Amino acid sequence: FQKHEFFVDMTCEGCSNAVTRVLNRLGGVNFDIDLPNKKVSIDSEHNVDTLLETLKKTGKNASYLGEKSAQ
């Protein structure tokens, strides 16, 4: 899978819970939420557009930051 990094304007635990909820509903994703830096890293077979649309369902401002190199 490709690892993608997104910016999501999360300010609290509730925001990150909303992100968790929509991504779990989408399915087929492994993700890490970095709340202090407002970043979500997603491992998925879904394309970037699908992931971005899903993140936007939280009602938060979301944008694609790029591919994350696997380390």
Short mmCIF file of C-alpha atoms in Angstrom, two decimals:
data_model
loop_
_atom_site.label_atom_id
_atom_site.label_comp_id
_atom_site.label_asym_id
_atom_site.label_seq_id
_atom_site.Cartn_x
_atom_site.Cartn_y
_atom_site.Cartn_z
CA PHE A 1 0.00 0.00 0.00
CA GLN A 2 0.99 3.57 -0.51
CA LYS A 3 1.28 5.72 2.58
CA HIS A 4 -0.33 9.12 2.19
CA GLU A 5 -0.18 12.11 4.48
CA PHE A 6 -3.05 14.53 4.95
CA PHE A 7 -3.55 17.74 6.85
CA VAL A 8 -6.80 17.78 8.83
CA ASP A 9 -7.72 20.82 10.90
CA MET A 10 -8.22 18.92 14.16
CA THR A 11 -8.23 20.84 17.42
CA CYS A 12 -9.27 18.22 19.96
CA GLU A 13 -9.83 14.58 20.80
CA GLY A 14 -13.36 14.84 19.39
CA CYS A 15 -11.91 15.84 16.01
CA SER A 16 -9.53 12.91 15.93
CA ASN A 17 -12.39 10.60 16.97
CA ALA A 18 -14.41 11.88 14.00
CA VAL A 19 -11.48 11.11 11.69
CA THR A 20 -11.18 7.62 13.21
CA ARG A 21 -14.91 7.06 12.72
CA VAL A 22 -15.03 8.02 9.02
CA LEU A 23 -11.85 6.08 8.17
CA ASN A 24 -13.07 2.96 9.97
CA ARG A 25 -16.36 3.22 8.08
CA LEU A 26 -14.45 3.42 4.78
CA GLY A 27 -12.50 0.28 5.66
CA GLY A 28 -9.27 -1.07 4.19
CA VAL A 29 -7.15 1.57 5.89
CA ASN A 30 -4.41 1.67 8.49
CA PHE A 31 -3.82 5.14 9.85
CA ASP A 32 -2.03 7.22 12.45
CA ILE A 33 -3.39 10.48 13.75
CA ASP A 34 -0.92 13.14 14.84
CA LEU A 35 -3.24 15.55 16.65
CA PRO A 36 -0.66 18.19 17.72
CA ASN A 37 0.57 18.56 14.12
CA LYS A 38 -2.90 18.07 12.59
CA LYS A 39 -1.69 15.27 10.35
CA VAL A 40 -3.20 11.94 9.41
CA SER A 41 -1.02 9.27 7.78
CA ILE A 42 -2.97 6.63 5.92
CA ASP A 43 -1.89 3.27 4.48
CA SER A 44 -4.52 2.25 1.98
CA GLU A 45 -5.34 0.85 -1.42
CA HIS A 46 -7.94 3.61 -1.85
CA ASN A 47 -6.92 6.52 -4.06
CA VAL A 48 -6.12 9.96 -2.70
CA ASP A 49 -9.43 11.48 -3.85
CA THR A 50 -11.44 8.85 -2.00
CA LEU A 51 -9.39 9.34 1.17
CA LEU A 52 -9.65 13.12 0.98
CA GLU A 53 -13.42 13.03 0.41
CA THR A 54 -13.72 10.70 3.39
CA LEU A 55 -11.68 13.01 5.63
CA LYS A 56 -13.82 15.97 4.54
CA LYS A 57 -16.91 14.14 5.84
CA THR A 58 -15.71 15.10 9.31
CA GLY A 59 -16.58 18.70 8.44
CA LYS A 60 -12.94 19.68 9.00
CA ASN A 61 -10.69 21.41 6.52
CA ALA A 62 -8.56 18.66 4.96
CA SER A 63 -5.84 18.66 2.32
CA TYR A 64 -3.39 16.22 0.78
CA LEU A 65 0.23 16.74 1.82
CA GLY A 66 1.79 14.03 -0.33
CA GLU A 67 3.18 10.55 -0.19
CA LYS A 68 5.03 9.57 2.89
CA SER A 69 8.19 7.61 2.31
CA ALA A 70 8.19 4.30 4.13
CA GLN A 71 10.98 4.11 6.68
#
